[in-house]
Amino acid sequence: MTKKKQTNRDRVYAEQNDMLVDFVFDEKVAHVFPDMIRRSVPGYDVVIPMLGLFAERYAKTNTNIYDLGCSLGAATLSMRRRITQDGCRIIAVDNSESMTEQCRVHIENDESPTQVEVMCEDILNVSIKNASMVVINFTLQFIKPGLREKLLQTIYTGLIQGGILLIADKIVFEDKNESDFQTDMHTQFKRANGYSELEIAQKRTALENILIPDSIKQHQQRLSAVGFRNINIWFQCFNFAGICAIKS
Ligand code: GEK
């Protein structure tokens, strides 16, 4: 019988806290992160394996693949397990030491042959070179809005012709009815996954200033402004979406 891997239950916002501070990706969060992200982000469990499929299709021999905002390495591992092309190197970047420390352990415990380098660094400072694939999975939303276009420009420049950028993010809607509907269903998703009203409310407050979502239109306009021409929505579940853009 195969043993199921135990994950630590997220209780970060379970107790009433009258001194709520902005959300940080610290040790407490890293410790429960797989449980937290699965129970909070609808579709996360679909997006991760699909990144492996994208890698199988788009990773090119002797190129780099970047995972920007890698957390514990879920996207990196999914891609690594499907890459059969020779000479690929995955560069996984996160600016939280608690995340990168554990990410390194997960990578070491995996035996797939593609090389992985884990960097504890701000993704705004990383130079992107010879990239056939760049993944920024639920992380662009944490970058200051005024700096997002410059980051995408750096990614565009660092991609080879035919290279692919995959962004997944929380999204907002211009239409109020649609926005209310999708937000309500996201809240329902969190309730169904065992979060209390208190946990939902406290986390919302903690994220208010640091997770700033864009609309699909803002994503599309910014991607075309930096040069991408082939931009597609490949996934959506409530107020979370996956967008891919190819450098052609
Ligand atoms: C996954 N991609 O499992 N530079 C580097 N890292 C950053 C920065 C920055 N400026 N800002 C935030 N982060 C992962 C999930 S989680 C999404 C990504 C979430 C990092 C931060 O430390 C955290 O690990 C990650 O981005 C966001 O597929 O928690 O909703």
Coordinates of C-alpha atoms and ligand atoms in Angstrom, one line a residue:
M1 CA 0.0 0.0 0.0
T2 CA 1.4 3.4 -0.9
K3 CA 1.6 5.9 2.0
K4 CA -0.2 9.2 1.5
K5 CA 2.0 12.2 2.1
Q6 CA 0.9 14.2 5.2
T7 CA 0.4 17.9 4.8
N8 CA 0.2 20.3 7.7
R9 CA -3.2 22.0 8.2
D10 CA -3.3 25.7 7.6
R11 CA -4.5 27.4 10.8
V12 CA -2.7 30.7 10.3
Y13 CA -5.8 32.8 10.6
A14 CA -7.9 30.5 12.7
E15 CA -7.7 32.5 16.0
Q16 CA -9.1 36.0 16.4
N17 CA -6.3 38.5 16.0
D18 CA -6.9 42.2 16.7
M19 CA -3.4 43.2 15.5
L20 CA -3.5 41.9 11.9
V21 CA -0.5 42.8 9.8
D22 CA 0.1 42.4 6.1
F23 CA 0.5 38.8 4.9
V24 CA 4.1 37.6 4.7
F25 CA 5.6 34.4 3.3
D26 CA 7.3 33.5 6.5
E27 CA 8.2 30.1 8.2
K28 CA 4.6 29.8 9.5
V29 CA 3.2 30.1 6.0
A30 CA 5.8 27.9 4.4
H31 CA 5.1 25.1 6.9
V32 CA 1.4 24.9 5.8
F33 CA 1.8 26.2 2.3
P34 CA 0.6 23.1 0.2
D35 CA -2.5 22.9 2.3
M36 CA -3.1 26.7 2.3
I37 CA -2.8 27.1 -1.5
R38 CA -4.9 24.0 -2.3
R39 CA -7.7 25.1 0.0
S40 CA -7.6 28.8 -1.1
V41 CA -6.9 28.8 -4.9
P42 CA -9.6 27.1 -7.0
G43 CA -8.0 25.1 -9.8
Y44 CA -4.5 25.0 -8.3
D45 CA -4.5 21.2 -8.4
V46 CA -5.3 21.4 -12.2
V47 CA -2.9 24.2 -13.0
I48 CA 0.2 22.4 -11.5
P49 CA 0.1 19.2 -13.6
M50 CA -0.8 21.2 -16.7
L51 CA 2.5 23.1 -16.3
G52 CA 4.2 19.8 -16.8
L53 CA 2.4 19.3 -20.1
F54 CA 3.4 22.7 -21.2
A55 CA 7.0 21.9 -20.3
E56 CA 6.8 18.6 -22.3
R57 CA 5.7 20.6 -25.3
Y58 CA 7.6 23.9 -25.1
A59 CA 10.9 23.2 -23.2
K60 CA 13.7 23.2 -25.8
T61 CA 17.0 21.4 -25.7
N62 CA 19.8 23.5 -24.1
T63 CA 17.6 26.3 -22.8
N64 CA 16.5 27.6 -19.4
I65 CA 13.1 27.3 -17.9
Y66 CA 12.2 29.8 -15.1
D67 CA 9.8 29.3 -12.2
L68 CA 9.3 32.8 -10.8
G69 CA 7.8 32.8 -7.3
C70 CA 8.4 29.1 -6.9
S71 CA 7.4 28.7 -3.2
L72 CA 8.0 25.0 -2.4
G73 CA 8.7 24.0 -6.0
A74 CA 5.4 22.5 -7.1
A75 CA 5.5 24.0 -10.6
T76 CA 9.2 23.2 -10.9
L77 CA 8.7 19.6 -10.0
S78 CA 5.7 19.2 -12.3
M79 CA 7.8 20.5 -15.2
R80 CA 11.0 18.6 -14.3
R81 CA 9.1 15.3 -14.2
R82 CA 7.9 15.8 -17.8
I83 CA 11.0 17.3 -19.4
T84 CA 12.8 14.8 -21.6
Q85 CA 14.7 17.3 -23.7
D86 CA 18.5 17.3 -23.1
G87 CA 20.4 20.2 -21.5
C88 CA 17.5 22.0 -19.9
R89 CA 18.0 23.8 -16.7
I90 CA 15.1 25.0 -14.4
I91 CA 15.8 28.2 -12.4
A92 CA 13.4 28.4 -9.5
V93 CA 13.3 31.8 -7.8
D94 CA 11.5 33.0 -4.6
N95 CA 12.5 35.8 -2.2
S96 CA 11.2 34.0 0.9
E97 CA 14.1 32.1 2.6
S98 CA 11.6 29.8 4.4
M99 CA 10.2 28.8 1.0
T100 CA 13.5 28.3 -0.8
E101 CA 14.9 26.3 2.0
Q102 CA 12.1 23.8 1.8
C103 CA 12.0 24.0 -1.9
R104 CA 15.6 22.8 -2.1
V105 CA 14.7 19.7 0.1
H106 CA 11.8 18.9 -2.3
I107 CA 14.1 19.1 -5.3
E108 CA 16.8 17.0 -3.7
N109 CA 14.2 14.3 -2.9
D110 CA 13.2 14.1 -6.6
E111 CA 15.2 12.1 -9.0
S112 CA 14.3 13.5 -12.4
P113 CA 17.4 14.3 -14.4
T114 CA 16.8 17.9 -15.4
Q115 CA 19.1 20.3 -13.4
V116 CA 17.4 22.7 -11.0
E117 CA 18.9 25.8 -9.4
V118 CA 16.9 27.3 -6.6
M119 CA 17.6 31.0 -5.9
C120 CA 16.5 33.1 -3.0
E121 CA 16.0 36.4 -4.8
D122 CA 13.5 39.0 -5.8
I123 CA 12.2 38.1 -9.2
L124 CA 12.5 41.7 -10.2
N125 CA 16.3 41.3 -10.0
V126 CA 16.7 38.0 -11.9
S127 CA 18.1 38.2 -15.4
I128 CA 16.2 36.0 -17.8
K129 CA 18.4 34.4 -20.5
N130 CA 18.0 31.8 -23.3
A131 CA 14.5 30.9 -21.9
S132 CA 12.1 28.6 -23.7
M133 CA 9.5 28.7 -20.9
V134 CA 8.8 31.1 -18.1
V135 CA 6.2 30.4 -15.4
I136 CA 4.9 32.9 -13.0
N137 CA 2.3 31.0 -11.1
F138 CA 0.1 33.0 -8.7
T139 CA 3.0 35.5 -8.1
L140 CA 2.6 38.5 -10.5
Q141 CA -0.4 39.5 -8.3
F142 CA 2.2 40.2 -5.5
I143 CA 4.4 42.5 -7.6
K144 CA 3.7 46.2 -7.3
P145 CA 1.4 47.1 -10.2
G146 CA 3.8 49.8 -11.5
L147 CA 6.6 47.3 -11.8
R148 CA 4.7 44.5 -13.6
E149 CA 5.2 45.8 -17.2
K150 CA 9.0 46.1 -16.7
L151 CA 9.2 42.5 -15.4
L152 CA 7.2 41.2 -18.4
Q153 CA 9.5 43.2 -20.7
T154 CA 12.5 41.5 -19.1
I155 CA 10.8 38.1 -19.6
Y156 CA 9.9 38.9 -23.2
T157 CA 13.5 39.9 -24.0
G158 CA 14.9 36.8 -22.3
L159 CA 12.6 34.3 -24.2
I160 CA 13.9 32.7 -27.4
Q161 CA 11.6 32.8 -30.5
G162 CA 8.7 30.5 -29.9
G163 CA 9.2 30.6 -26.1
I164 CA 6.2 30.6 -23.9
L165 CA 5.2 32.7 -20.8
L166 CA 2.6 31.2 -18.4
I167 CA 0.9 33.5 -15.9
A168 CA -1.7 32.3 -13.4
D169 CA -3.2 34.9 -11.2
K170 CA -6.3 36.0 -9.3
I171 CA -8.4 38.2 -11.6
V172 CA -10.9 41.0 -11.2
F173 CA -13.9 41.7 -13.4
E174 CA -15.2 45.0 -14.7
D175 CA -18.8 43.9 -14.7
K176 CA -20.2 44.1 -11.1
N177 CA -22.6 41.1 -11.5
E178 CA -19.8 38.9 -12.7
S179 CA -17.4 40.2 -10.0
D180 CA -20.0 39.5 -7.3
F181 CA -20.7 36.1 -8.7
Q182 CA -17.1 34.9 -9.0
T183 CA -16.1 36.4 -5.6
D184 CA -19.0 34.7 -4.0
M185 CA -18.1 31.3 -5.5
H186 CA -14.5 31.7 -4.4
T187 CA -15.7 32.3 -0.9
Q188 CA -17.9 29.2 -1.2
F189 CA -14.8 27.2 -2.3
K190 CA -12.9 28.3 0.8
R191 CA -15.9 27.4 3.1
A192 CA -16.2 24.0 1.4
N193 CA -12.5 23.5 2.2
G194 CA -13.1 24.0 5.9
Y195 CA -12.1 27.6 6.4
S196 CA -14.3 29.5 8.9
E197 CA -15.8 32.9 8.3
L198 CA -13.2 34.4 10.7
E199 CA -10.3 32.8 8.8
I200 CA -11.7 34.0 5.4
A201 CA -12.2 37.6 6.7
Q202 CA -8.8 37.8 8.5
K203 CA -6.9 36.5 5.5
R204 CA -8.7 38.9 3.2
T205 CA -7.6 41.8 5.4
A206 CA -4.0 40.6 5.6
L207 CA -3.8 40.3 1.8
E208 CA -5.6 43.6 1.0
N209 CA -2.5 45.7 0.4
I210 CA -0.2 43.0 -1.0
L211 CA -2.3 40.9 -3.5
I212 CA -3.5 43.3 -6.2
P213 CA -5.2 41.5 -9.0
D214 CA -5.6 42.7 -12.6
S215 CA -8.4 42.0 -15.0
I216 CA -7.9 39.7 -18.0
K217 CA -8.0 42.8 -20.2
Q218 CA -5.2 44.5 -18.2
H219 CA -3.1 41.3 -18.5
Q220 CA -3.7 41.1 -22.3
Q221 CA -2.9 44.8 -22.9
R222 CA 0.3 44.6 -20.9
L223 CA 1.4 41.5 -22.6
S224 CA 0.8 43.0 -26.0
A225 CA 2.5 46.3 -25.0
V226 CA 5.8 44.4 -24.3
G227 CA 5.6 42.5 -27.6
F228 CA 3.7 39.3 -27.2
R229 CA 1.3 38.6 -30.1
N230 CA -0.1 35.1 -29.4
I231 CA -2.0 35.5 -26.1
N232 CA -4.5 33.0 -24.9
I233 CA -6.6 32.2 -21.8
W234 CA -5.9 28.5 -21.2
F235 CA -7.6 28.1 -17.8
Q236 CA -10.2 29.8 -15.6
C237 CA -11.9 28.7 -12.3
F238 CA -14.0 31.5 -10.7
N239 CA -11.7 34.5 -10.1
F240 CA -8.4 32.7 -11.0
A241 CA -7.1 32.4 -14.5
G242 CA -4.2 31.0 -16.5
I243 CA -2.9 33.0 -19.5
C244 CA -0.2 32.0 -21.9
A245 CA 1.7 34.2 -24.3
I246 CA 4.1 33.1 -27.0
K247 CA 7.0 35.1 -28.4
S248 CA 6.6 34.8 -32.1
Ligands
GEK1 C1 3.2 27.4 -6.8 N1 4.2 29.4 -7.8 O1 3.1 26.6 -5.9 N2 10.2 37.9 -5.7 C2 10.3 36.6 -5.5 N3 9.3 35.9 -5.0 C3 8.2 36.6 -4.6 C4 8.1 38.0 -4.8 C5 9.2 38.6 -5.3 N4 9.1 40.0 -5.5 N5 6.8 38.3 -4.3 C6 6.2 37.2 -3.8 N6 7.1 36.1 -4.0 C7 3.8 28.8 -6.5 C8 2.9 29.6 -5.7 S1 2.8 31.8 -4.0 C9 1.1 32.2 -4.4 C10 3.3 31.0 -5.6 C11 0.2 32.4 -3.2 C12 6.8 34.7 -3.7 C13 6.3 34.4 -2.3 O2 7.4 34.3 -1.4 C14 5.5 33.2 -2.5 O3 6.3 32.0 -2.3 C15 5.1 33.2 -4.0 O4 5.7 34.3 -4.5 C16 3.6 33.3 -4.2 O5 2.8 27.2 -8.0 O6 0.7 32.2 -2.1 O7 -1.0 32.7 -3.5

